[in-house]
XYZ file of C-alpha atoms in Angstrom:
643
model
C 6.681 1.961 -10.510
C 10.491 1.758 -12.037
C 12.245 -1.627 -11.605
C 14.994 -1.543 -8.828
C 13.561 1.768 -7.345
C 13.553 -0.288 -4.204
C 16.573 -1.840 -3.878
C 17.203 -4.491 -0.762
C 19.150 -2.847 1.616
C 20.189 -4.270 4.668
C 20.510 -1.721 7.786
C 20.246 -2.830 11.688
C 16.990 -1.355 13.758
C 18.572 0.548 15.674
C 20.401 2.958 13.316
C 17.790 3.079 11.055
C 15.383 4.164 14.004
C 17.494 6.566 15.291
C 17.441 8.103 11.839
C 14.097 7.746 10.951
C 12.624 9.196 14.426
C 15.604 11.455 15.267
C 15.496 13.219 18.329
C 12.887 16.090 16.820
C 9.647 15.074 18.049
C 7.951 18.611 18.260
C 5.066 18.817 16.161
C 4.366 23.042 15.071
C 2.221 24.630 12.803
C 3.961 25.826 9.856
C 2.723 28.434 6.718
C 0.944 26.313 4.001
C 1.176 27.106 0.311
C -2.230 26.146 -0.971
C -5.231 27.440 0.385
C -7.243 24.379 0.492
C -6.615 21.394 2.893
C -5.564 20.508 6.553
C -3.284 22.673 8.715
C 0.240 21.587 7.980
C 2.488 20.277 10.459
C 5.896 20.259 10.662
C 7.008 16.408 11.104
C 9.405 14.796 13.420
C 12.155 13.899 10.369
C 12.676 17.494 9.128
C 16.117 17.070 10.581
C 16.738 14.627 7.510
C 15.388 17.098 5.317
C 16.891 20.018 6.641
C 20.233 18.626 8.724
C 21.539 22.094 9.194
C 18.809 22.924 11.797
C 20.540 20.177 14.005
C 23.660 22.318 13.960
C 24.370 25.892 14.749
C 27.731 26.303 13.521
C 26.368 25.254 9.924
C 23.060 26.403 10.642
C 22.206 29.012 7.875
C 21.341 32.399 9.159
C 18.409 33.279 6.708
C 17.191 29.767 7.209
C 13.261 29.965 9.173
C 12.106 26.703 10.597
C 8.813 28.654 10.523
C 9.060 29.358 6.787
C 9.709 25.198 6.163
C 6.836 23.563 4.066
C 5.903 20.354 2.289
C 6.368 20.686 -1.156
C 3.487 19.696 -3.968
C 4.492 16.041 -2.470
C 2.813 15.503 0.345
C 2.365 12.874 2.485
C -0.964 11.261 3.717
C -2.196 12.208 7.278
C -1.491 8.584 8.327
C -2.187 7.751 12.386
C 0.331 7.322 13.860
C 3.334 9.240 12.111
C 3.282 11.663 8.843
C 6.736 12.035 7.993
C 7.476 14.542 4.932
C 8.916 12.922 2.106
C 9.517 16.600 0.488
C 10.338 20.005 1.871
C 11.315 23.349 0.705
C 11.818 27.046 2.162
C 8.853 28.694 1.082
C 9.996 31.905 0.600
C 12.298 30.575 -1.724
C 11.052 29.066 -3.897
C 10.052 31.593 -6.471
C 13.723 33.287 -6.493
C 15.174 29.901 -7.410
C 12.584 29.310 -10.069
C 13.907 32.863 -11.301
C 17.451 32.339 -10.694
C 17.945 28.854 -12.078
C 18.968 29.958 -15.827
C 21.830 27.462 -15.274
C 19.271 24.631 -16.048
C 20.514 22.091 -18.522
C 19.129 19.957 -21.295
C 19.561 17.117 -19.057
C 17.722 18.959 -15.900
C 14.584 20.010 -18.204
C 14.222 16.433 -19.633
C 14.703 15.152 -16.262
C 12.091 17.626 -14.877
C 9.777 16.440 -17.681
C 9.991 12.451 -16.557
C 9.606 13.841 -12.600
C 6.130 15.499 -14.067
C 5.117 12.430 -16.025
C 5.864 10.260 -13.228
C 3.693 12.785 -11.227
C 1.007 12.044 -13.773
C 1.633 8.144 -13.849
C 1.521 7.839 -10.153
C -1.794 10.559 -9.699
C -0.127 11.693 -6.624
C 0.591 15.183 -5.035
C -1.550 17.502 -3.182
C -4.431 16.017 -1.105
C -4.306 12.694 -3.282
C -5.679 10.573 -0.496
C -8.495 12.589 0.205
C -12.024 11.701 -1.243
C -12.793 12.532 -5.016
C -15.173 15.097 -5.118
C -19.010 14.327 -6.128
C -19.371 16.070 -9.204
C -22.818 15.725 -10.617
C -22.557 17.955 -13.873
C -20.171 18.472 -16.426
C -17.072 21.037 -15.799
C -14.627 22.164 -17.354
C -12.692 24.453 -15.320
C -11.475 24.093 -12.197
C -10.863 27.250 -9.682
C -8.184 27.694 -6.986
C -9.587 30.822 -4.455
C -6.664 32.290 -3.068
C -6.695 32.768 1.153
C -7.414 36.293 0.587
C -11.410 37.032 1.093
C -11.017 40.455 -1.358
C -8.822 39.074 -3.857
C -10.816 35.289 -4.016
C -14.061 37.278 -4.107
C -12.473 39.478 -7.295
C -11.739 36.049 -8.712
C -14.598 34.774 -8.603
C -16.642 37.365 -9.972
C -14.369 37.667 -13.217
C -14.549 34.196 -13.704
C -18.657 34.198 -13.303
C -18.594 37.339 -15.458
C -16.435 35.120 -18.533
C -17.657 31.399 -18.187
C -20.215 29.524 -17.779
C -20.152 29.519 -13.611
C -21.965 26.133 -13.731
C -19.352 24.484 -15.601
C -16.460 25.486 -13.021
C -15.513 23.554 -10.088
C -13.779 26.147 -7.146
C -11.478 24.745 -4.903
C -12.545 27.018 -1.431
C -9.612 27.610 1.567
C -13.004 28.325 4.046
C -16.617 27.274 3.909
C -17.610 30.893 3.542
C -16.067 31.233 0.408
C -16.750 28.442 -0.545
C -20.590 29.079 -0.113
C -19.803 32.332 -2.152
C -18.945 30.373 -4.871
C -21.959 28.578 -4.782
C -23.604 31.637 -5.087
C -22.637 32.085 -8.604
C -23.532 29.052 -9.963
C -19.846 26.886 -9.348
C -19.585 23.854 -7.847
C -17.264 24.308 -5.013
C -15.937 22.392 -1.879
C -13.796 23.288 0.703
C -12.918 20.078 1.769
C -9.430 18.559 0.783
C -9.927 16.236 -2.195
C -8.007 14.074 -4.671
C -6.941 16.513 -7.476
C -6.595 13.935 -10.128
C -10.288 12.967 -10.534
C -10.730 16.891 -11.018
C -8.094 16.924 -13.727
C -9.219 14.486 -15.681
C -12.370 16.700 -16.379
C -11.526 19.884 -16.627
C -9.167 21.904 -19.693
C -8.103 24.784 -17.747
C -6.615 25.413 -13.959
C -7.200 28.847 -12.489
C -4.973 29.949 -9.672
C -4.963 32.838 -7.087
C -1.798 31.890 -5.119
C 0.955 29.371 -5.038
C -0.760 25.817 -4.899
C 0.481 22.486 -5.483
C -2.687 22.559 -8.432
C -0.384 24.641 -10.661
C 2.219 22.096 -10.853
C -0.455 19.295 -11.127
C -2.022 21.457 -13.624
C 1.134 21.504 -16.165
C 1.972 17.473 -15.347
C -1.226 16.742 -16.231
C -1.087 18.561 -19.187
C -3.828 21.793 -18.669
C -4.005 25.203 -19.447
C -2.903 26.918 -16.408
C -4.679 30.431 -15.996
C -2.641 32.737 -12.996
C -4.507 35.761 -11.633
C -1.568 36.447 -9.466
C 2.239 36.242 -9.569
C 3.393 32.573 -8.483
C 6.474 30.949 -9.064
C 5.400 29.574 -12.331
C 3.691 32.918 -13.339
C 5.188 35.418 -16.271
C 7.765 32.366 -18.240
C 5.679 31.662 -20.867
C 4.070 28.027 -19.918
C 0.748 29.833 -19.010
C -1.597 32.353 -19.274
C -1.456 35.235 -16.606
C -3.957 37.625 -16.409
C -3.468 41.032 -16.370
C -1.570 42.547 -13.703
C 0.987 39.425 -13.573
C 4.386 40.287 -14.905
C 6.131 38.690 -17.875
C 9.694 37.546 -16.321
C 11.335 35.870 -19.176
C 11.200 32.334 -21.120
C 11.283 29.123 -19.025
C 10.534 25.414 -20.625
C 7.872 23.541 -18.514
C 10.878 20.703 -18.077
C 12.973 24.105 -16.715
C 10.588 24.995 -14.593
C 9.906 21.162 -12.976
C 13.627 21.371 -12.769
C 13.954 24.431 -10.611
C 10.903 23.328 -8.615
C 11.355 19.922 -7.725
C 15.013 19.438 -7.969
C 16.614 22.433 -7.214
C 14.039 24.487 -4.691
C 13.145 21.082 -3.345
C 15.313 18.404 -0.879
C 13.497 14.353 -0.243
C 14.039 12.347 2.158
C 13.284 8.393 2.582
C 10.817 7.830 5.588
C 11.935 4.315 5.832
C 16.094 4.252 6.002
C 15.977 7.724 7.748
C 18.519 9.508 5.057
C 17.625 12.011 2.096
C 16.302 10.414 -1.189
C 15.757 11.616 -4.863
C 12.537 12.734 -5.992
C 12.226 9.990 -8.398
C 11.970 7.269 -4.846
C 9.866 10.160 -3.532
C 7.092 9.713 -5.924
C 7.290 5.674 -6.230
C 7.195 5.816 -1.946
C 3.888 8.322 -2.828
C 2.501 5.966 -5.506
C 2.407 3.062 -3.083
C 0.124 5.080 -1.206
C -1.485 6.015 -3.723
C -2.328 2.453 -4.103
C -3.324 2.254 -0.288
C -5.428 4.996 -0.229
C -7.434 3.663 -3.408
C -8.057 0.366 -1.908
C -8.927 2.158 1.509
C -10.991 4.811 0.497
C -14.708 4.759 1.187
C -14.004 2.693 4.721
C -17.091 3.797 7.253
C -16.465 1.476 10.119
C -14.094 -1.487 10.939
C -15.415 -4.648 12.147
C -14.276 -7.980 14.189
C -10.845 -7.272 14.452
C -8.851 -8.553 17.375
C -7.427 -6.470 19.909
C -3.625 -7.746 19.394
C -3.451 -6.301 15.732
C -5.760 -3.477 15.618
C -3.011 -1.243 15.545
C -1.452 -2.842 12.175
C -5.204 -2.877 10.501
C -5.843 0.901 11.652
C -2.238 1.845 10.261
C -3.730 1.085 6.944
C -6.241 3.764 7.455
C -5.261 7.607 6.961
C -6.771 10.261 9.905
C -8.249 12.320 7.197
C -11.934 10.080 8.362
C -12.895 8.589 11.214
C -13.027 4.762 11.436
C -15.198 3.677 14.053
C -14.323 0.332 15.345
C -17.082 -1.840 15.791
C -17.827 -5.730 17.488
C -21.540 -5.701 16.926
C -22.736 -6.220 13.808
C -25.623 -4.201 13.505
C -23.760 -1.160 15.012
C -20.796 -1.413 12.686
C -23.281 -1.418 10.037
C -25.284 1.873 11.418
C -21.990 3.452 11.539
C -20.471 2.627 8.283
C -23.946 3.861 6.568
C -23.941 6.959 8.317
C -20.456 7.766 6.880
C -22.202 6.437 3.249
C -19.484 3.562 3.841
C -18.556 0.377 3.717
C -18.041 -2.308 6.464
C -14.059 -2.903 6.470
C -14.582 -6.715 8.817
C -12.138 -9.327 9.733
C -13.007 -12.507 7.134
C -13.414 -15.217 9.505
C -15.602 -12.812 11.430
C -18.133 -11.967 8.790
C -21.229 -13.573 10.118
C -24.520 -14.350 8.794
C -25.579 -11.325 11.142
C -23.753 -9.158 9.566
C -24.246 -9.929 6.288
C -27.976 -9.118 6.721
C -27.881 -5.992 8.888
C -25.638 -5.062 5.920
C -27.769 -6.239 2.959
C -30.986 -4.373 4.228
C -28.872 -1.346 5.040
C -27.350 -1.657 1.477
C -24.142 -1.240 3.092
C -21.166 -3.085 1.210
C -18.902 -5.575 3.815
C -15.197 -5.624 2.665
C -12.860 -7.894 4.130
C -9.469 -7.812 5.332
C -7.360 -10.888 5.603
C -3.339 -11.597 6.357
C -1.188 -11.249 3.203
C 1.103 -13.224 2.031
C 4.614 -12.555 3.505
C 3.493 -12.191 6.676
C 5.626 -11.589 9.978
C 8.146 -13.569 12.313
C 5.705 -15.614 13.675
C 2.402 -17.169 14.026
C -0.957 -15.187 13.801
C -2.505 -17.974 16.127
C -0.089 -17.282 18.617
C -1.501 -13.451 18.225
C 1.953 -11.824 16.184
C 0.356 -9.115 14.554
C 0.448 -9.261 10.640
C 3.096 -6.542 8.665
C 0.875 -7.720 5.425
C -2.644 -7.428 5.135
C -4.986 -7.408 1.849
C -8.664 -5.531 1.902
C -10.544 -6.852 -1.118
C -13.783 -5.246 -2.014
C -15.214 -8.075 -3.786
C -14.671 -11.446 -2.087
C -11.436 -12.379 -0.554
C -8.252 -14.488 -2.353
C -8.768 -17.792 -0.694
C -12.835 -17.954 -1.724
C -12.840 -19.539 -5.368
C -17.131 -19.399 -5.109
C -16.721 -15.828 -6.350
C -14.630 -12.743 -7.618
C -11.862 -11.376 -5.906
C -10.050 -8.819 -6.430
C -6.399 -10.752 -6.505
C -8.383 -12.706 -9.424
C -9.523 -9.295 -11.184
C -6.050 -8.542 -11.164
C -4.625 -11.664 -12.526
C -7.051 -11.810 -14.943
C -7.199 -8.194 -16.416
C -3.957 -6.246 -15.515
C -1.313 -5.247 -18.341
C 1.692 -5.761 -16.728
C 4.468 -3.194 -17.408
C 7.735 -4.508 -17.982
C 8.881 -2.522 -15.301
C 6.503 -4.183 -12.765
C 7.753 -7.362 -13.908
C 10.822 -6.525 -13.295
C 10.523 -5.937 -9.951
C 8.389 -8.803 -9.429
C 11.229 -10.679 -10.900
C 13.559 -9.060 -8.231
C 11.747 -9.818 -5.775
C 11.182 -13.444 -6.142
C 14.570 -13.768 -6.385
C 15.043 -11.670 -2.923
C 12.610 -13.888 -1.513
C 14.309 -16.904 -2.619
C 17.688 -15.585 -1.448
C 16.644 -14.764 2.589
C 14.679 -17.996 2.345
C 11.268 -16.144 3.171
C 7.741 -17.554 3.779
C 4.856 -16.315 5.197
C 5.454 -16.888 8.594
C 8.948 -17.454 8.617
C 9.231 -19.908 11.426
C 11.537 -23.140 11.709
C 15.102 -24.180 11.351
C 17.064 -23.454 8.495
C 19.376 -26.387 8.963
C 19.948 -27.981 5.845
C 17.707 -30.535 5.128
C 18.704 -34.478 5.237
C 17.722 -36.909 1.976
C 16.057 -40.059 2.951
C 14.850 -40.697 -0.194
C 16.484 -43.248 -2.915
C 18.767 -41.846 -5.545
C 16.889 -40.907 -8.288
C 13.873 -41.192 -6.576
C 11.096 -37.590 -6.345
C 10.693 -36.096 -3.578
C 6.867 -34.596 -3.083
C 6.022 -32.191 0.092
C 2.517 -32.077 1.261
C 1.909 -29.156 2.908
C -0.642 -29.841 6.246
C -3.542 -27.415 6.625
C -5.533 -25.896 9.495
C -9.044 -28.290 8.745
C -10.815 -25.567 9.746
C -9.103 -22.411 7.795
C -11.949 -20.962 5.281
C -9.667 -21.418 2.443
C -10.782 -25.003 3.036
C -13.664 -24.722 3.721
C -14.116 -22.664 0.466
C -11.773 -24.638 -1.712
C -10.644 -27.532 -0.807
C -13.806 -29.432 -2.563
C -14.541 -32.545 -1.673
C -10.863 -32.950 0.613
C -11.422 -31.910 3.770
C -9.214 -33.133 5.835
C -5.140 -33.531 5.993
C -5.454 -37.170 5.741
C -7.410 -37.260 2.774
C -5.122 -34.845 1.106
C -2.306 -37.519 1.480
C -3.920 -40.201 0.134
C -4.756 -38.160 -2.881
C -1.112 -37.391 -3.170
C 0.246 -40.640 -2.748
C -2.670 -41.624 -5.440
C -0.996 -39.152 -7.808
C 2.495 -39.926 -6.641
C 2.561 -43.830 -6.179
C 6.319 -43.995 -6.885
C 7.484 -40.481 -4.705
C 9.169 -39.999 -1.889
C 6.387 -38.217 0.367
C 7.144 -35.818 2.890
C 4.079 -34.166 5.173
C 4.852 -30.874 7.016
C 2.180 -30.587 9.620
C 0.961 -26.708 9.633
C 2.530 -24.607 12.338
C -0.294 -23.395 13.777
C -1.549 -27.101 14.324
C 2.025 -28.330 15.984
C 1.363 -24.920 18.266
C -1.662 -26.602 19.285
C -3.618 -24.091 18.176
C -6.189 -25.038 15.639
C -7.614 -27.885 14.467
C -5.820 -30.771 11.677
C -4.218 -32.702 13.553
C -2.651 -36.383 11.839
C -1.600 -38.465 14.011
C 1.876 -39.972 12.996
C 0.320 -43.454 12.465
C -2.033 -42.683 10.216
C 0.238 -40.056 8.009
C 2.722 -43.322 7.565
C -0.013 -44.734 5.600
C 0.885 -42.590 2.857
C 3.648 -40.426 3.715
C 7.280 -41.806 3.774
C 8.535 -38.981 6.232
C 7.235 -36.496 8.620
C 8.972 -33.098 8.809
C 8.498 -30.758 11.802
C 10.682 -28.401 12.910
C 12.533 -27.158 9.429
C 11.615 -24.023 7.682
C 8.956 -24.010 4.287
C 11.934 -22.345 2.529
C 14.455 -25.364 3.218
C 12.076 -28.300 2.407
C 11.451 -26.342 -1.223
C 14.878 -26.378 -1.687
C 15.455 -29.701 -1.681
C 12.023 -31.064 -3.289
C 11.444 -31.871 -6.657
C 6.995 -30.765 -6.784
C 4.527 -29.828 -4.006
C 0.968 -31.209 -3.792
C -0.974 -28.366 -2.164
C -5.050 -28.239 -1.295
C -4.925 -24.470 -0.979
C -2.294 -24.202 0.750
C 0.582 -20.982 0.049
C 3.245 -23.505 -0.044
C 1.910 -24.103 -3.251
C 2.542 -20.277 -4.123
C 5.755 -20.872 -2.715
C 6.775 -23.379 -4.772
C 6.094 -22.178 -8.028
C 8.494 -19.117 -7.089
C 11.214 -21.881 -6.920
C 10.586 -23.519 -9.897
C 9.136 -26.964 -8.517
C 6.316 -28.727 -9.906
C 2.976 -27.819 -7.844
C -0.366 -30.444 -7.924
C -3.181 -28.458 -7.091
C -5.906 -30.906 -5.165
C -8.388 -27.896 -4.597
C -8.729 -24.423 -5.692
C -6.061 -21.580 -4.238
C -5.580 -18.458 -5.854
C -2.912 -19.384 -8.063
C -4.215 -22.448 -9.581
C -6.095 -22.074 -13.220
C -3.454 -19.504 -15.226
C -1.284 -22.405 -16.473
C 1.474 -22.502 -13.657
C -0.005 -25.296 -12.258
C -1.473 -29.157 -12.583
C -4.605 -28.791 -11.424
C -6.920 -31.779 -10.271
C -9.874 -29.305 -10.159
C -11.374 -26.838 -12.653
C -11.297 -23.320 -11.891
C -13.625 -21.679 -14.870
C -13.860 -18.192 -14.481
C -9.735 -18.078 -14.573
C -8.883 -18.743 -18.926
C -5.478 -16.593 -18.824
C -2.364 -17.804 -18.941
C 0.222 -15.951 -17.285
C 3.685 -15.757 -17.188
C 5.355 -16.615 -13.032
C 6.235 -12.920 -12.693
C 2.992 -12.011 -13.659
C 1.786 -14.012 -11.040
C 4.119 -12.652 -8.241
C 3.636 -9.099 -9.357
C -0.507 -9.006 -8.944
C -0.069 -11.772 -5.826
C 2.739 -9.556 -3.968
C 2.995 -6.312 -5.205
C -0.424 -5.051 -6.648
C -3.042 -6.570 -4.067
C -1.558 -6.328 -0.257
C -0.014 -3.688 1.713
C 2.782 -3.901 3.852
C 3.635 -1.977 7.647
C 7.138 -1.206 8.250
C 7.724 -2.419 11.896
C 10.030 0.228 12.997
C 7.954 3.431 11.618
C 4.656 1.959 11.845
C 4.116 3.456 8.042
C 2.638 1.364 5.327
C 5.710 0.582 3.178
C 6.822 -0.983 -0.017
C 6.966 -5.138 0.326
C 10.873 -4.736 0.201
C 11.148 -2.525 2.894
C 9.039 -4.985 4.800
C 11.885 -8.113 3.640
C 14.548 -5.641 4.838
C 13.238 -5.697 8.450
C 12.789 -9.654 8.402
C 16.149 -9.988 8.422
C 16.218 -8.030 11.594
C 15.872 -10.610 14.355
C 15.544 -8.190 17.156
C 12.657 -6.597 15.333
C 10.456 -9.698 16.363
C 11.298 -10.635 19.890
C 7.963 -12.143 21.056
C 6.811 -10.365 24.032
C 4.502 -11.617 27.088
C 1.157 -11.933 24.668
C 2.801 -14.340 22.538
C 5.252 -16.382 25.432
C 1.820 -16.633 27.016
C 0.044 -17.848 24.360
C 2.770 -20.618 23.409
C 2.257 -21.987 26.305
C -1.250 -22.074 25.742
C -0.833 -23.805 22.418
C 1.610 -26.363 24.377
C -0.640 -27.185 27.102
C -3.617 -27.662 24.875
C -1.221 -30.165 22.678
C 0.048 -32.181 25.893
C -3.816 -32.556 26.304
C -4.692 -33.592 23.141
C -6.842 -31.296 22.386
C -6.005 -30.020 19.093
């Protein structure tokens, strides 16, 4: 993804919500440019793509609402909303390509770059769907038209000239898929991810307008047109008899005409038009999400107050039943030939046993690193989540997907530039995981020239402490280790906010803390403290990572995800991690490639930069009755000494 594509912009919630959602909420069926896939519905952001629909004075008399369709850049069918990224007037595509004789060299070059961006992002068509099962080698992809007679003729023609057993047929109906299967082809009428197919074939045959035509050009495949389409007759495709030759256009010119002249693009988060490049970048984020969540058969152990956020990660393409009974969740996942997605703290020995017996995988879902404004312990829903198919980032006893990303990814210059921009934005906006506490300045009490060391407290029964804390299992022991490592430092102890809220274990009495600490700070935000300390002594706390972002020295007494990469002073070895990372490589893997983020305005999966912008708006993070009740409960527990 290109650096700077997600520029950090400020906008008020009411203004954004009005532009994003608008007043158009009706869902209507519309024609589809391809035969394969689910029925297309016109979305609630159509007024952004075609504002003339909302103004009778500016209305194009030739604009037929029913003729507006998505382009090749289709949006996944998310559960709550699926606004279109792009659209065009279906009946005008061919004319736009035909009449675009003034395409410049710059236009052609941009068209080629867009095709390369599509191929690199592997988006377009129903990219979020399952990869089709292909049990034998194929070299030809056949996209059948809706018309049964034309599709039958196309099948017969292909079977007469090719080895049908090496042909994969995409059919608009199950009846045509069965007919293709009888000819010897591998066939499906289900939507599928086009890119695994394009990886395997040399040639793509199309019998009608379909996203596969443009995607074939993007993938560098031979395109054979059995009927006139927008891309046929220009010398870039091999056309069957009866398909007229219309002139000469380069591939870049065709892409520019189709993706720039004939298409319009909408930013689904900011509610305004955007460029084709921005649209593809958003789709690339959704592609990453699709690859992470594809294969989930059931969802287990999700607290009711965060179910919407977890389920928003999943498309409506498949059923993902929620279940809180281990045996039932495993059975449902097995029936769907998928994995159980389970909240990490709810994974029990019973669930693990049933999954092992049924040969069903258990994947973990957990809070991400830039979470929300408010505490999870107070039932504030997360707006950042990680889905890990190997382990989980806070468990050093086995590999996780984050560890694999950090160990093996070749980070591109563009990704590192984006990571650097994100790092600077987090510091400038003073953003942390929970974003709680006051932002007033810290008053220094240490002597002039004395080093200040921060010790962040943790929830002592947290799984990161139990799995990665080693011999240290409580905050008092951590304070003792920090004092031993920094005998001359001014040590600040900051209790964990969940513990302070009376919701979790980990209380250290002030008198005990002062045996090792010089100061206890409770109400200041973590970013404020990190601005003024020289070093951080952490067990497994995310504060250590946030300190690295700010260039602070970090001494690690446990095995958190950010240790072992050459950036921290580690007291415990992490043998599997044998790669030296730069800070921006750590940031890119941890904040860009591993988590997924949810926009509280649109309820769509979003880039992290969008969530950062939303965190600036206090109107989005007002505590409702549920959170107020949890806070009161925590205060009562604290007053009764039940922490």
